[in-house]
Amino acid sequence: MLKYPKPIEDLIEDFTRLPSVGKKTAERYALYIYTKMSQEHTTLFSNHLIDVKEKIQICKGCGNICSDEYCSICKDQTRNHKQVLVVETIKDLYTIENVNEYKGIYHVLNGAISISKGVGVSDLNIDSLLDLVKKENLEEIILATNATLEGEITARYIKELLQNYPVRITRIAHGLPVGGEMSYADEMTLLKAMEGRREY
Ligand SMILES: [Zn+2]
């Protein structure tokens, strides 16, 4: 089998590590970079990759990504810090935040409990949520994990963990089919899901 020169082969391998990128797409990207991308853009591209790892940190408050110790949402004193919306991923946080309706703060779990994927409670930011509940006098925790089996198991686990604390626990009304992920929801669906949240 004819192999590409090593730098191209290495780049192909790098691209195949990305989700949804197969060998053929990776091959196309790598060749594109060599043949079509200017030196300037290529340098920028590689700098951006490094910057993402070096300049971004996890917010100490909520688990969002930011450039400082705390993210802009946690730092915003006009928001309701007694209302915490629990999401699986940073992407979910951005999806909800960009609807521009929610005025509380967030807590990012960084995934969901999954037996098949080997993700357990200790792999998620659940302890820090418990700490928050113990420390702050919270009014409401809104569980906005996905309407998947993993999302439901995770919501149930958190509910049981926090049931003896004086905090209202609600679950957003997923107007989504089971198995649907929040990131695919449109604004209207999300708004309805937030408005229709129920005691859980
Ligand atoms: Zn934050």
Tab-separated table of C-alpha atoms and ligand atoms in Angstrom:
chain	number	residue	atom	x	y	z
A	1	MET	CA	0.000	0.000	0.000
A	2	LEU	CA	1.307	3.409	-0.945
A	3	LYS	CA	1.805	5.593	2.073
A	4	TYR	CA	1.835	9.375	2.208
A	5	PRO	CA	4.970	11.129	3.440
A	6	LYS	CA	5.124	10.904	7.244
A	7	PRO	CA	3.944	14.472	8.081
A	8	ILE	CA	0.801	13.880	6.029
A	9	GLU	CA	0.242	10.444	7.570
A	10	ASP	CA	0.620	11.987	11.043
A	11	LEU	CA	-1.907	14.687	10.254
A	12	ILE	CA	-4.353	12.112	8.890
A	13	GLU	CA	-4.041	10.225	12.140
A	14	ASP	CA	-4.673	13.422	14.124
A	15	PHE	CA	-7.847	14.149	12.204
A	16	THR	CA	-9.192	10.626	12.631
A	17	ARG	CA	-9.133	11.254	16.403
A	18	LEU	CA	-11.901	13.824	15.958
A	19	PRO	CA	-15.504	12.650	16.304
A	20	SER	CA	-17.265	11.758	13.040
A	21	VAL	CA	-14.083	12.056	10.984
A	22	GLY	CA	-13.286	8.891	9.085
A	23	LYS	CA	-10.098	7.961	7.255
A	24	LYS	CA	-11.244	9.400	3.901
A	25	THR	CA	-12.251	12.775	5.344
A	26	ALA	CA	-9.018	12.938	7.337
A	27	GLU	CA	-7.073	12.256	4.133
A	28	ARG	CA	-8.924	15.057	2.358
A	29	TYR	CA	-8.282	17.534	5.204
A	30	ALA	CA	-4.595	16.720	5.420
A	31	LEU	CA	-4.069	17.066	1.664
A	32	TYR	CA	-6.117	20.253	1.635
A	33	ILE	CA	-3.903	21.811	4.287
A	34	TYR	CA	-0.794	21.008	2.315
A	35	THR	CA	-2.036	21.954	-1.137
A	36	LYS	CA	-4.532	24.781	-0.529
A	37	MET	CA	-4.010	26.422	2.843
A	38	SER	CA	-1.623	29.377	2.946
A	39	GLN	CA	1.365	29.301	5.254
A	40	GLU	CA	-0.201	32.144	7.253
A	41	HIS	CA	-3.484	30.315	7.809
A	42	THR	CA	-1.719	27.110	8.664
A	43	THR	CA	0.318	28.883	11.346
A	44	LEU	CA	-2.840	30.503	12.736
A	45	PHE	CA	-4.601	27.148	12.743
A	46	SER	CA	-1.841	25.462	14.707
A	47	ASN	CA	-1.669	28.410	17.138
A	48	HIS	CA	-5.409	28.178	17.736
A	49	LEU	CA	-5.088	24.509	18.611
A	50	ILE	CA	-2.410	25.294	21.178
A	51	ASP	CA	-4.326	28.318	22.547
A	52	VAL	CA	-7.419	26.223	23.152
A	53	LYS	CA	-5.434	23.994	25.457
A	54	GLU	CA	-3.252	26.655	27.079
A	55	LYS	CA	-5.520	29.667	27.475
A	56	ILE	CA	-8.838	28.101	28.366
A	57	GLN	CA	-9.654	26.906	31.833
A	58	ILE	CA	-12.590	25.377	33.617
A	59	CYS	CA	-14.661	27.803	35.679
A	60	LYS	CA	-14.259	27.071	39.373
A	61	GLY	CA	-17.892	27.895	39.929
A	62	CYS	CA	-19.819	25.971	37.312
A	63	GLY	CA	-17.534	23.920	35.078
A	64	ASN	CA	-18.040	26.166	32.048
A	65	ILE	CA	-14.984	27.094	29.976
A	66	CYS	CA	-13.478	30.562	30.311
A	67	SER	CA	-10.273	32.588	30.229
A	68	ASP	CA	-10.314	33.466	33.936
A	69	GLU	CA	-10.847	31.629	37.192
A	70	TYR	CA	-14.597	32.213	36.976
A	71	CYS	CA	-16.744	32.512	33.857
A	72	SER	CA	-18.745	35.611	32.913
A	73	ILE	CA	-21.998	33.938	34.014
A	74	CYS	CA	-20.713	33.150	37.521
A	75	LYS	CA	-19.248	36.650	37.799
A	76	ASP	CA	-22.502	38.321	36.791
A	77	GLN	CA	-24.126	39.564	40.009
A	78	THR	CA	-27.357	40.501	38.220
A	79	ARG	CA	-28.095	36.790	37.749
A	80	ASN	CA	-29.922	34.669	40.297
A	81	HIS	CA	-27.194	32.685	42.057
A	82	LYS	CA	-29.808	30.726	44.009
A	83	GLN	CA	-31.093	28.993	40.888
A	84	VAL	CA	-28.805	26.369	39.352
A	85	LEU	CA	-29.417	24.675	36.031
A	86	VAL	CA	-27.646	21.340	35.700
A	87	VAL	CA	-26.523	20.343	32.205
A	88	GLU	CA	-24.486	17.467	30.832
A	89	THR	CA	-22.106	19.395	28.611
A	90	ILE	CA	-20.612	22.816	27.988
A	91	LYS	CA	-22.353	22.735	24.613
A	92	ASP	CA	-25.725	22.357	26.373
A	93	LEU	CA	-24.897	25.391	28.517
A	94	TYR	CA	-24.203	27.449	25.388
A	95	THR	CA	-27.390	26.206	23.712
A	96	ILE	CA	-29.551	27.284	26.657
A	97	GLU	CA	-27.660	30.504	27.301
A	98	ASN	CA	-28.043	31.602	23.693
A	99	VAL	CA	-31.819	31.386	23.938
A	100	ASN	CA	-31.366	34.348	26.294
A	101	GLU	CA	-34.129	33.544	28.755
A	102	TYR	CA	-32.473	31.838	31.677
A	103	LYS	CA	-31.114	34.181	34.349
A	104	GLY	CA	-29.792	31.776	36.970
A	105	ILE	CA	-26.396	30.085	37.010
A	106	TYR	CA	-25.262	26.685	35.698
A	107	HIS	CA	-23.566	23.509	36.764
A	108	VAL	CA	-21.865	21.407	34.089
A	109	LEU	CA	-21.671	17.692	34.902
A	110	ASN	CA	-19.298	16.887	32.076
A	111	GLY	CA	-21.274	13.897	30.864
A	112	ALA	CA	-23.885	11.494	32.162
A	113	ILE	CA	-23.814	8.211	34.036
A	114	SER	CA	-23.440	5.456	31.460
A	115	ILE	CA	-22.914	1.796	32.164
A	116	SER	CA	-22.176	0.991	28.520
A	117	LYS	CA	-19.558	3.748	28.232
A	118	GLY	CA	-18.143	3.034	31.679
A	119	VAL	CA	-18.957	6.510	33.016
A	120	GLY	CA	-19.610	6.456	36.744
A	121	VAL	CA	-20.562	9.035	39.348
A	122	SER	CA	-16.910	9.747	40.204
A	123	ASP	CA	-16.208	10.681	36.563
A	124	LEU	CA	-18.740	13.505	36.739
A	125	ASN	CA	-18.912	16.858	38.549
A	126	ILE	CA	-21.482	15.607	41.019
A	127	ASP	CA	-19.520	16.042	44.262
A	128	SER	CA	-19.089	19.737	43.532
A	129	LEU	CA	-22.844	20.058	43.059
A	130	LEU	CA	-23.404	18.461	46.444
A	131	ASP	CA	-20.861	20.868	47.968
A	132	LEU	CA	-22.707	23.783	46.433
A	133	VAL	CA	-26.012	22.607	47.880
A	134	LYS	CA	-24.427	22.183	51.339
A	135	LYS	CA	-22.702	25.563	51.221
A	136	GLU	CA	-25.216	27.853	49.551
A	137	ASN	CA	-28.793	28.381	50.458
A	138	LEU	CA	-30.093	27.449	47.000
A	139	GLU	CA	-33.714	27.894	45.968
A	140	GLU	CA	-33.907	25.619	42.955
A	141	ILE	CA	-31.940	23.053	41.043
A	142	ILE	CA	-33.217	22.496	37.531
A	143	LEU	CA	-32.146	19.170	36.088
A	144	ALA	CA	-31.655	19.644	32.367
A	145	THR	CA	-29.833	16.452	31.495
A	146	ASN	CA	-30.828	14.931	28.169
A	147	ALA	CA	-33.954	12.859	27.647
A	148	THR	CA	-31.802	9.797	26.989
A	149	LEU	CA	-31.490	6.749	29.246
A	150	GLU	CA	-28.173	8.114	30.562
A	151	GLY	CA	-29.672	11.562	31.121
A	152	GLU	CA	-32.627	10.122	33.028
A	153	ILE	CA	-30.439	7.892	35.208
A	154	THR	CA	-28.219	10.865	36.011
A	155	ALA	CA	-31.181	13.112	36.891
A	156	ARG	CA	-32.589	10.378	39.110
A	157	TYR	CA	-29.262	9.882	40.861
A	158	ILE	CA	-28.886	13.608	41.600
A	159	LYS	CA	-32.462	13.812	42.808
A	160	GLU	CA	-31.861	11.008	45.306
A	161	LEU	CA	-28.544	12.472	46.389
A	162	LEU	CA	-30.099	15.836	47.177
A	163	GLN	CA	-33.497	14.799	48.447
A	164	ASN	CA	-32.714	15.530	52.102
A	165	TYR	CA	-31.591	19.079	51.436
A	166	PRO	CA	-34.043	21.971	51.529
A	167	VAL	CA	-33.817	22.800	47.837
A	168	ARG	CA	-36.529	22.591	45.224
A	169	ILE	CA	-35.598	20.114	42.493
A	170	THR	CA	-37.223	20.378	39.101
A	171	ARG	CA	-36.732	18.640	35.773
A	172	ILE	CA	-37.196	20.398	32.454
A	173	ALA	CA	-40.100	19.122	30.396
A	174	HIS	CA	-38.485	17.538	27.416
A	175	GLY	CA	-40.752	18.149	24.482
A	176	LEU	CA	-38.243	15.985	22.711
A	177	PRO	CA	-38.511	12.360	21.719
A	178	VAL	CA	-36.689	9.983	24.047
A	179	GLY	CA	-33.141	9.738	22.836
A	180	GLY	CA	-33.202	13.334	21.688
A	181	GLU	CA	-30.338	15.541	22.662
A	182	MET	CA	-30.742	19.057	23.863
A	183	SER	CA	-28.276	20.491	21.394
A	184	TYR	CA	-30.629	19.655	18.568
A	185	ALA	CA	-33.554	21.455	20.112
A	186	ASP	CA	-34.679	24.697	18.600
A	187	GLU	CA	-35.240	27.813	20.711
A	188	MET	CA	-38.978	27.377	21.006
A	189	THR	CA	-38.674	23.774	22.213
A	190	LEU	CA	-36.111	24.831	24.780
A	191	LEU	CA	-38.244	27.715	26.031
A	192	LYS	CA	-41.240	25.415	26.419
A	193	ALA	CA	-39.085	22.827	28.182
A	194	MET	CA	-37.909	25.456	30.669
A	195	GLU	CA	-41.353	26.909	31.256
A	196	GLY	CA	-42.896	23.478	31.639
A	197	ARG	CA	-40.420	22.211	34.209
A	198	ARG	CA	-41.972	20.214	37.030
A	199	GLU	CA	-41.159	19.115	40.543
A	200	TYR	CA	-39.005	16.050	40.234
B	1	ZN	ZN	-18.964	29.660	35.814
